[in-house]
Amino acid sequence: MRFSLSVTALAALAACSAPVPNSGVPNTGQGVGFGNYEQYLEQQRARDAALAGNAVPQAGAISDETPGSGTAYAAGSQPSTASTGAELAAETRARLAETATNSGEGIVHASPSNPPPQTVAGNGGISAENDFNAVGNVRSINDDAELIAQNRAQYRVVQPTALPQRSGSTGPNIVDYALSTKHPVGTQIHTRVGINKASRFERNCAKYASPDQAQSEFLAKGGPSRDRLGLDPDGDGYACSWDPRPFRTAVGG
């Protein structure tokens, strides 16, 4: 009993539901909200042609318009072959006549008897320096020979001379001294005596523009064994923070 009631209810619901439109039945060309699709396309083409002001040609219609004649023929009619050939020939002769004018210049046919074409004079030619005729009008070969002779007369060969020698005494050579020593800076080699060696060292070293000048003066006054100027209080033989290592490095020492 309960099963029969369920079947009856389902049948009632099916009868009340709205029919579903055909949305894709094969070979019908129909869809939701459309009729035949080919008819729709035909109507669309007719509408576009009407808006453009052109009539839609019938299917299979062939245009018989002759190129260049400006004459249109109705579909299905054929012009005479003689008239079409005559019009094409006349148009061809007219085109050839326009070409033959060539802006007022006649056509030059290839032939050995034809004269060479005239060159157009302008600023696009070679420069006067490279033009033999232009240079010949300015100066001759004799003028060039005189110019070459003048240049040769002004040419002077400078002979090498001996290098100048230094005059007078230049003092001790600190480079030779640096290369003759091997001990590092700060290693005491010589004995130093006296009081206030530090203050005397700072005061006297301030008189020299560079440690090289102080070292040269130190060697000239009895250094490195003696330090009359107080420039080497630690007795390493190097005055006023002078360092021999750059000179040793320069010669690979």
PDB file of C-alpha atoms in Angstrom:
ATOM      1  CA  MET A   1       0.000   0.000   0.000  1.00  0.00           C
ATOM      2  CA  ARG A   2       2.790   2.391   0.944  1.00  0.00           C
ATOM      3  CA  PHE A   3       4.630   1.566  -2.325  1.00  0.00           C
ATOM      4  CA  SER A   4       1.597   2.327  -4.481  1.00  0.00           C
ATOM      5  CA  LEU A   5       1.149   5.725  -2.808  1.00  0.00           C
ATOM      6  CA  SER A   6       4.760   6.675  -3.584  1.00  0.00           C
ATOM      7  CA  VAL A   7       4.359   5.772  -7.269  1.00  0.00           C
ATOM      8  CA  THR A   8       1.171   7.825  -7.500  1.00  0.00           C
ATOM      9  CA  ALA A   9       2.895  10.883  -5.962  1.00  0.00           C
ATOM     10  CA  LEU A  10       5.807  10.704  -8.403  1.00  0.00           C
ATOM     11  CA  ALA A  11       3.433  10.498 -11.370  1.00  0.00           C
ATOM     12  CA  ALA A  12       1.594  13.606 -10.169  1.00  0.00           C
ATOM     13  CA  LEU A  13       4.789  15.581  -9.846  1.00  0.00           C
ATOM     14  CA  ALA A  14       5.907  14.596 -13.346  1.00  0.00           C
ATOM     15  CA  ALA A  15       2.615  15.776 -14.812  1.00  0.00           C
ATOM     16  CA  CYS A  16       2.912  19.186 -13.150  1.00  0.00           C
ATOM     17  CA  SER A  17       6.539  19.955 -14.198  1.00  0.00           C
ATOM     18  CA  ALA A  18       7.172  22.246 -17.261  1.00  0.00           C
ATOM     19  CA  PRO A  19       8.607  20.608 -20.412  1.00  0.00           C
ATOM     20  CA  VAL A  20      12.349  21.096 -20.998  1.00  0.00           C
ATOM     21  CA  PRO A  21      13.119  22.658 -24.422  1.00  0.00           C
ATOM     22  CA  ASN A  22      15.262  20.777 -26.902  1.00  0.00           C
ATOM     23  CA  SER A  23      18.802  22.095 -26.400  1.00  0.00           C
ATOM     24  CA  GLY A  24      20.782  19.872 -28.679  1.00  0.00           C
ATOM     25  CA  VAL A  25      18.901  17.297 -30.692  1.00  0.00           C
ATOM     26  CA  PRO A  26      21.204  15.995 -33.430  1.00  0.00           C
ATOM     27  CA  ASN A  27      20.514  16.969 -37.081  1.00  0.00           C
ATOM     28  CA  THR A  28      17.864  19.538 -36.190  1.00  0.00           C
ATOM     29  CA  GLY A  29      20.114  22.624 -35.949  1.00  0.00           C
ATOM     30  CA  GLN A  30      17.907  23.959 -33.162  1.00  0.00           C
ATOM     31  CA  GLY A  31      18.899  25.224 -29.741  1.00  0.00           C
ATOM     32  CA  VAL A  32      17.467  26.980 -26.771  1.00  0.00           C
ATOM     33  CA  GLY A  33      15.631  30.077 -27.956  1.00  0.00           C
ATOM     34  CA  PHE A  34      16.577  29.568 -31.678  1.00  0.00           C
ATOM     35  CA  GLY A  35      15.016  28.126 -34.765  1.00  0.00           C
ATOM     36  CA  ASN A  36      17.021  26.613 -37.581  1.00  0.00           C
ATOM     37  CA  TYR A  37      20.623  27.899 -37.403  1.00  0.00           C
ATOM     38  CA  GLU A  38      21.057  28.137 -41.195  1.00  0.00           C
ATOM     39  CA  GLN A  39      17.929  30.312 -41.420  1.00  0.00           C
ATOM     40  CA  TYR A  40      19.343  32.537 -38.688  1.00  0.00           C
ATOM     41  CA  LEU A  41      22.590  33.038 -40.622  1.00  0.00           C
ATOM     42  CA  GLU A  42      20.683  33.827 -43.825  1.00  0.00           C
ATOM     43  CA  GLN A  43      18.604  36.442 -42.011  1.00  0.00           C
ATOM     44  CA  GLN A  44      21.729  37.945 -40.468  1.00  0.00           C
ATOM     45  CA  ARG A  45      23.408  38.303 -43.893  1.00  0.00           C
ATOM     46  CA  ALA A  46      20.317  39.932 -45.358  1.00  0.00           C
ATOM     47  CA  ARG A  47      20.171  42.374 -42.456  1.00  0.00           C
ATOM     48  CA  ASP A  48      23.878  43.323 -42.829  1.00  0.00           C
ATOM     49  CA  ALA A  49      23.452  43.864 -46.578  1.00  0.00           C
ATOM     50  CA  ALA A  50      20.432  46.068 -46.031  1.00  0.00           C
ATOM     51  CA  LEU A  51      22.300  48.209 -43.547  1.00  0.00           C
ATOM     52  CA  ALA A  52      25.226  48.574 -45.972  1.00  0.00           C
ATOM     53  CA  GLY A  53      22.940  49.521 -48.865  1.00  0.00           C
ATOM     54  CA  ASN A  54      23.979  46.535 -51.005  1.00  0.00           C
ATOM     55  CA  ALA A  55      21.793  43.802 -52.220  1.00  0.00           C
ATOM     56  CA  VAL A  56      22.799  40.252 -51.437  1.00  0.00           C
ATOM     57  CA  PRO A  57      23.684  38.418 -54.689  1.00  0.00           C
ATOM     58  CA  GLN A  58      21.918  35.202 -55.351  1.00  0.00           C
ATOM     59  CA  ALA A  59      23.693  31.961 -54.780  1.00  0.00           C
ATOM     60  CA  GLY A  60      25.681  30.892 -57.862  1.00  0.00           C
ATOM     61  CA  ALA A  61      25.626  34.356 -59.487  1.00  0.00           C
ATOM     62  CA  ILE A  62      28.803  35.216 -61.512  1.00  0.00           C
ATOM     63  CA  SER A  63      30.008  38.743 -62.139  1.00  0.00           C
ATOM     64  CA  ASP A  64      30.596  39.485 -65.843  1.00  0.00           C
ATOM     65  CA  GLU A  65      32.109  42.893 -65.334  1.00  0.00           C
ATOM     66  CA  THR A  66      35.057  43.507 -67.699  1.00  0.00           C
ATOM     67  CA  PRO A  67      38.191  44.761 -65.841  1.00  0.00           C
ATOM     68  CA  GLY A  68      38.738  48.448 -66.503  1.00  0.00           C
ATOM     69  CA  SER A  69      35.631  48.921 -68.638  1.00  0.00           C
ATOM     70  CA  GLY A  70      33.326  50.075 -65.892  1.00  0.00           C
ATOM     71  CA  THR A  71      30.454  48.098 -67.468  1.00  0.00           C
ATOM     72  CA  ALA A  72      28.454  45.742 -65.261  1.00  0.00           C
ATOM     73  CA  TYR A  73      26.513  42.816 -66.643  1.00  0.00           C
ATOM     74  CA  ALA A  74      23.541  41.189 -65.111  1.00  0.00           C
ATOM     75  CA  ALA A  75      23.854  37.735 -63.669  1.00  0.00           C
ATOM     76  CA  GLY A  76      23.431  35.061 -66.288  1.00  0.00           C
ATOM     77  CA  SER A  77      24.240  37.329 -69.277  1.00  0.00           C
ATOM     78  CA  GLN A  78      27.564  37.146 -71.203  1.00  0.00           C
ATOM     79  CA  PRO A  79      29.206  40.009 -73.182  1.00  0.00           C
ATOM     80  CA  SER A  80      30.408  39.422 -76.709  1.00  0.00           C
ATOM     81  CA  THR A  81      33.973  38.122 -77.035  1.00  0.00           C
ATOM     82  CA  ALA A  82      34.830  40.613 -79.781  1.00  0.00           C
ATOM     83  CA  SER A  83      33.841  43.684 -77.746  1.00  0.00           C
ATOM     84  CA  THR A  84      35.679  42.428 -74.657  1.00  0.00           C
ATOM     85  CA  GLY A  85      38.890  41.770 -76.619  1.00  0.00           C
ATOM     86  CA  ALA A  86      38.732  45.170 -78.300  1.00  0.00           C
ATOM     87  CA  GLU A  87      38.312  46.953 -74.990  1.00  0.00           C
ATOM     88  CA  LEU A  88      41.233  45.081 -73.439  1.00  0.00           C
ATOM     89  CA  ALA A  89      43.428  45.872 -76.444  1.00  0.00           C
ATOM     90  CA  ALA A  90      42.506  49.562 -76.317  1.00  0.00           C
ATOM     91  CA  GLU A  91      43.238  49.744 -72.626  1.00  0.00           C
ATOM     92  CA  THR A  92      46.582  47.997 -73.122  1.00  0.00           C
ATOM     93  CA  ARG A  93      47.580  50.451 -75.876  1.00  0.00           C
ATOM     94  CA  ALA A  94      46.634  53.364 -73.642  1.00  0.00           C
ATOM     95  CA  ARG A  95      48.749  52.008 -70.795  1.00  0.00           C
ATOM     96  CA  LEU A  96      51.714  51.491 -73.112  1.00  0.00           C
ATOM     97  CA  ALA A  97      51.330  55.016 -74.468  1.00  0.00           C
ATOM     98  CA  GLU A  98      51.444  56.433 -70.936  1.00  0.00           C
ATOM     99  CA  THR A  99      54.551  54.382 -70.189  1.00  0.00           C
ATOM    100  CA  ALA A 100      56.234  55.442 -73.435  1.00  0.00           C
ATOM    101  CA  THR A 101      56.032  59.097 -72.431  1.00  0.00           C
ATOM    102  CA  ASN A 102      58.215  58.375 -69.362  1.00  0.00           C
ATOM    103  CA  SER A 103      57.744  61.892 -67.991  1.00  0.00           C
ATOM    104  CA  GLY A 104      58.717  63.409 -71.335  1.00  0.00           C
ATOM    105  CA  GLU A 105      61.808  61.224 -71.829  1.00  0.00           C
ATOM    106  CA  GLY A 106      61.812  58.559 -74.487  1.00  0.00           C
ATOM    107  CA  ILE A 107      62.486  54.940 -73.644  1.00  0.00           C
ATOM    108  CA  VAL A 108      66.119  53.974 -74.281  1.00  0.00           C
ATOM    109  CA  HIS A 109      66.303  50.526 -75.840  1.00  0.00           C
ATOM    110  CA  ALA A 110      69.388  48.403 -75.318  1.00  0.00           C
ATOM    111  CA  SER A 111      71.597  48.828 -78.378  1.00  0.00           C
ATOM    112  CA  PRO A 112      75.368  49.325 -78.914  1.00  0.00           C
ATOM    113  CA  SER A 113      74.600  52.276 -81.165  1.00  0.00           C
ATOM    114  CA  ASN A 114      72.908  54.271 -78.400  1.00  0.00           C
ATOM    115  CA  PRO A 115      74.976  57.138 -76.956  1.00  0.00           C
ATOM    116  CA  PRO A 116      75.918  56.906 -73.269  1.00  0.00           C
ATOM    117  CA  PRO A 117      73.459  58.536 -70.870  1.00  0.00           C
ATOM    118  CA  GLN A 118      74.238  61.997 -69.634  1.00  0.00           C
ATOM    119  CA  THR A 119      75.427  62.293 -66.076  1.00  0.00           C
ATOM    120  CA  VAL A 120      73.645  64.686 -63.789  1.00  0.00           C
ATOM    121  CA  ALA A 121      75.985  67.352 -62.416  1.00  0.00           C
ATOM    122  CA  GLY A 122      75.631  68.013 -58.735  1.00  0.00           C
ATOM    123  CA  ASN A 123      77.351  68.095 -55.363  1.00  0.00           C
ATOM    124  CA  GLY A 124      77.440  64.329 -55.155  1.00  0.00           C
ATOM    125  CA  GLY A 125      80.678  63.956 -57.143  1.00  0.00           C
ATOM    126  CA  ILE A 126      84.204  63.509 -55.866  1.00  0.00           C
ATOM    127  CA  SER A 127      85.917  66.287 -53.931  1.00  0.00           C
ATOM    128  CA  ALA A 128      88.272  68.742 -55.568  1.00  0.00           C
ATOM    129  CA  GLU A 129      91.208  67.163 -53.740  1.00  0.00           C
ATOM    130  CA  ASN A 130      90.585  63.866 -55.527  1.00  0.00           C
ATOM    131  CA  ASP A 131      89.711  65.376 -58.890  1.00  0.00           C
ATOM    132  CA  PHE A 132      92.806  65.405 -61.124  1.00  0.00           C
ATOM    133  CA  ASN A 133      91.456  68.149 -63.352  1.00  0.00           C
ATOM    134  CA  ALA A 134      90.583  70.398 -60.398  1.00  0.00           C
ATOM    135  CA  VAL A 135      93.986  69.880 -58.784  1.00  0.00           C
ATOM    136  CA  GLY A 136      95.732  70.452 -62.129  1.00  0.00           C
ATOM    137  CA  ASN A 137      94.068  73.828 -62.433  1.00  0.00           C
ATOM    138  CA  VAL A 138      95.354  74.883 -59.008  1.00  0.00           C
ATOM    139  CA  ARG A 139      98.975  73.696 -59.211  1.00  0.00           C
ATOM    140  CA  SER A 140     101.198  71.792 -61.608  1.00  0.00           C
ATOM    141  CA  ILE A 141     103.614  68.918 -61.173  1.00  0.00           C
ATOM    142  CA  ASN A 142     106.487  71.395 -60.994  1.00  0.00           C
ATOM    143  CA  ASP A 143     104.753  73.213 -58.146  1.00  0.00           C
ATOM    144  CA  ASP A 144     104.464  69.920 -56.247  1.00  0.00           C
ATOM    145  CA  ALA A 145     108.172  69.239 -56.811  1.00  0.00           C
ATOM    146  CA  GLU A 146     109.081  72.657 -55.375  1.00  0.00           C
ATOM    147  CA  LEU A 147     106.862  72.046 -52.342  1.00  0.00           C
ATOM    148  CA  ILE A 148     108.539  68.698 -51.693  1.00  0.00           C
ATOM    149  CA  ALA A 149     111.980  70.307 -51.984  1.00  0.00           C
ATOM    150  CA  GLN A 150     111.003  72.965 -49.441  1.00  0.00           C
ATOM    151  CA  ASN A 151     109.816  70.350 -46.963  1.00  0.00           C
ATOM    152  CA  ARG A 152     113.043  68.405 -47.330  1.00  0.00           C
ATOM    153  CA  ALA A 153     115.086  71.557 -46.750  1.00  0.00           C
ATOM    154  CA  GLN A 154     113.265  72.160 -43.462  1.00  0.00           C
ATOM    155  CA  TYR A 155     113.784  68.568 -42.291  1.00  0.00           C
ATOM    156  CA  ARG A 156     116.452  68.346 -39.580  1.00  0.00           C
ATOM    157  CA  VAL A 157     117.916  65.243 -37.978  1.00  0.00           C
ATOM    158  CA  VAL A 158     118.735  65.604 -34.299  1.00  0.00           C
ATOM    159  CA  GLN A 159     121.735  63.541 -33.270  1.00  0.00           C
ATOM    160  CA  PRO A 160     121.672  61.900 -29.832  1.00  0.00           C
ATOM    161  CA  THR A 161     123.915  63.356 -27.152  1.00  0.00           C
ATOM    162  CA  ALA A 162     125.317  61.988 -23.923  1.00  0.00           C
ATOM    163  CA  LEU A 163     123.239  62.173 -20.777  1.00  0.00           C
ATOM    164  CA  PRO A 164     124.167  65.020 -18.424  1.00  0.00           C
ATOM    165  CA  GLN A 165     126.193  64.149 -15.353  1.00  0.00           C
ATOM    166  CA  ARG A 166     125.280  65.266 -11.881  1.00  0.00           C
ATOM    167  CA  SER A 167     127.635  67.869 -10.545  1.00  0.00           C
ATOM    168  CA  GLY A 168     128.708  68.228  -6.906  1.00  0.00           C
ATOM    169  CA  SER A 169     128.113  65.931  -3.960  1.00  0.00           C
ATOM    170  CA  THR A 170     124.572  64.654  -3.488  1.00  0.00           C
ATOM    171  CA  GLY A 171     125.183  63.027  -0.121  1.00  0.00           C
ATOM    172  CA  PRO A 172     124.814  59.383   0.920  1.00  0.00           C
ATOM    173  CA  ASN A 173     122.738  57.031  -1.195  1.00  0.00           C
ATOM    174  CA  ILE A 174     119.920  55.789   1.018  1.00  0.00           C
ATOM    175  CA  VAL A 175     118.919  53.164  -1.569  1.00  0.00           C
ATOM    176  CA  ASP A 176     122.341  51.507  -1.402  1.00  0.00           C
ATOM    177  CA  TYR A 177     122.214  51.670   2.395  1.00  0.00           C
ATOM    178  CA  ALA A 178     118.733  50.066   2.480  1.00  0.00           C
ATOM    179  CA  LEU A 179     119.902  47.201   0.281  1.00  0.00           C
ATOM    180  CA  SER A 180     123.043  46.681   2.390  1.00  0.00           C
ATOM    181  CA  THR A 181     121.023  46.071   5.579  1.00  0.00           C
ATOM    182  CA  LYS A 182     119.005  42.975   6.483  1.00  0.00           C
ATOM    183  CA  HIS A 183     117.724  43.542  10.037  1.00  0.00           C
ATOM    184  CA  PRO A 184     114.159  44.763  10.580  1.00  0.00           C
ATOM    185  CA  VAL A 185     113.120  48.144  11.954  1.00  0.00           C
ATOM    186  CA  GLY A 186     113.477  48.454  15.739  1.00  0.00           C
ATOM    187  CA  THR A 187     116.334  45.931  16.100  1.00  0.00           C
ATOM    188  CA  GLN A 188     119.186  47.590  18.026  1.00  0.00           C
ATOM    189  CA  ILE A 189     122.516  47.302  16.207  1.00  0.00           C
ATOM    190  CA  HIS A 190     124.369  50.369  17.498  1.00  0.00           C
ATOM    191  CA  THR A 191     124.837  51.708  21.027  1.00  0.00           C
ATOM    192  CA  ARG A 192     123.202  54.973  21.934  1.00  0.00           C
ATOM    193  CA  VAL A 193     123.966  57.021  25.088  1.00  0.00           C
ATOM    194  CA  GLY A 194     122.571  60.250  26.434  1.00  0.00           C
ATOM    195  CA  ILE A 195     119.594  61.687  28.268  1.00  0.00           C
ATOM    196  CA  ASN A 196     116.240  62.887  26.982  1.00  0.00           C
ATOM    197  CA  LYS A 197     116.706  60.832  23.848  1.00  0.00           C
ATOM    198  CA  ALA A 198     112.952  60.595  23.148  1.00  0.00           C
ATOM    199  CA  SER A 199     112.242  64.331  23.402  1.00  0.00           C
ATOM    200  CA  ARG A 200     115.345  65.170  21.377  1.00  0.00           C
ATOM    201  CA  PHE A 201     114.291  62.625  18.740  1.00  0.00           C
ATOM    202  CA  GLU A 202     110.821  64.167  18.259  1.00  0.00           C
ATOM    203  CA  ARG A 203     112.171  67.728  18.206  1.00  0.00           C
ATOM    204  CA  ASN A 204     114.939  67.084  15.681  1.00  0.00           C
ATOM    205  CA  CYS A 205     112.899  64.834  13.347  1.00  0.00           C
ATOM    206  CA  ALA A 206     110.266  67.589  13.017  1.00  0.00           C
ATOM    207  CA  LYS A 207     112.840  69.671  11.125  1.00  0.00           C
ATOM    208  CA  TYR A 208     112.802  67.377   8.059  1.00  0.00           C
ATOM    209  CA  ALA A 209     110.132  67.283   5.384  1.00  0.00           C
ATOM    210  CA  SER A 210     110.366  63.486   4.948  1.00  0.00           C
ATOM    211  CA  PRO A 211     112.027  60.474   6.581  1.00  0.00           C
ATOM    212  CA  ASP A 212     114.216  60.100   3.464  1.00  0.00           C
ATOM    213  CA  GLN A 213     115.782  63.523   4.082  1.00  0.00           C
ATOM    214  CA  ALA A 214     116.326  62.674   7.749  1.00  0.00           C
ATOM    215  CA  GLN A 215     117.999  59.361   6.859  1.00  0.00           C
ATOM    216  CA  SER A 216     120.293  61.057   4.312  1.00  0.00           C
ATOM    217  CA  GLU A 217     121.340  63.699   6.897  1.00  0.00           C
ATOM    218  CA  PHE A 218     121.780  60.999   9.541  1.00  0.00           C
ATOM    219  CA  LEU A 219     124.207  59.040   7.329  1.00  0.00           C
ATOM    220  CA  ALA A 220     126.065  62.235   6.341  1.00  0.00           C
ATOM    221  CA  LYS A 221     126.697  63.111  10.028  1.00  0.00           C
ATOM    222  CA  GLY A 222     128.342  59.805  10.987  1.00  0.00           C
ATOM    223  CA  GLY A 223     125.464  57.357  10.935  1.00  0.00           C
ATOM    224  CA  PRO A 224     124.637  54.675  11.439  1.00  0.00           C
ATOM    225  CA  SER A 225     127.374  54.009  14.003  1.00  0.00           C
ATOM    226  CA  ARG A 226     127.137  57.503  15.480  1.00  0.00           C
ATOM    227  CA  ASP A 227     124.035  59.604  16.069  1.00  0.00           C
ATOM    228  CA  ARG A 228     125.150  63.205  16.515  1.00  0.00           C
ATOM    229  CA  LEU A 229     121.717  64.612  15.662  1.00  0.00           C
ATOM    230  CA  GLY A 230     119.701  62.318  17.919  1.00  0.00           C
ATOM    231  CA  LEU A 231     117.664  60.895  15.047  1.00  0.00           C
ATOM    232  CA  ASP A 232     118.138  57.213  15.914  1.00  0.00           C
ATOM    233  CA  PRO A 233     117.568  56.732  19.675  1.00  0.00           C
ATOM    234  CA  ASP A 234     116.843  52.978  19.435  1.00  0.00           C
ATOM    235  CA  GLY A 235     120.103  52.251  17.542  1.00  0.00           C
ATOM    236  CA  ASP A 236     118.598  50.320  14.610  1.00  0.00           C
ATOM    237  CA  GLY A 237     120.379  52.554  12.074  1.00  0.00           C
ATOM    238  CA  TYR A 238     117.139  54.016  10.690  1.00  0.00           C
ATOM    239  CA  ALA A 239     116.456  57.682  11.440  1.00  0.00           C
ATOM    240  CA  CYS A 240     113.057  59.253  12.110  1.00  0.00           C
ATOM    241  CA  SER A 241     110.831  56.269  11.246  1.00  0.00           C
ATOM    242  CA  TRP A 242     112.632  55.705   7.969  1.00  0.00           C
ATOM    243  CA  ASP A 243     111.871  52.199   6.584  1.00  0.00           C
ATOM    244  CA  PRO A 244     114.190  50.337   4.183  1.00  0.00           C
ATOM    245  CA  ARG A 245     111.609  47.671   3.259  1.00  0.00           C
ATOM    246  CA  PRO A 246     110.098  49.467   0.208  1.00  0.00           C
ATOM    247  CA  PHE A 247     113.553  49.611  -1.408  1.00  0.00           C
ATOM    248  CA  ARG A 248     114.192  45.950  -0.672  1.00  0.00           C
ATOM    249  CA  THR A 249     110.812  44.979  -2.107  1.00  0.00           C
ATOM    250  CA  ALA A 250     111.510  46.960  -5.271  1.00  0.00           C
ATOM    251  CA  VAL A 251     114.524  44.768  -6.085  1.00  0.00           C
ATOM    252  CA  GLY A 252     112.932  41.564  -4.840  1.00  0.00           C
ATOM    253  CA  GLY A 253     114.788  41.483  -1.543  1.00  0.00           C
TER     254      GLY A 253
END
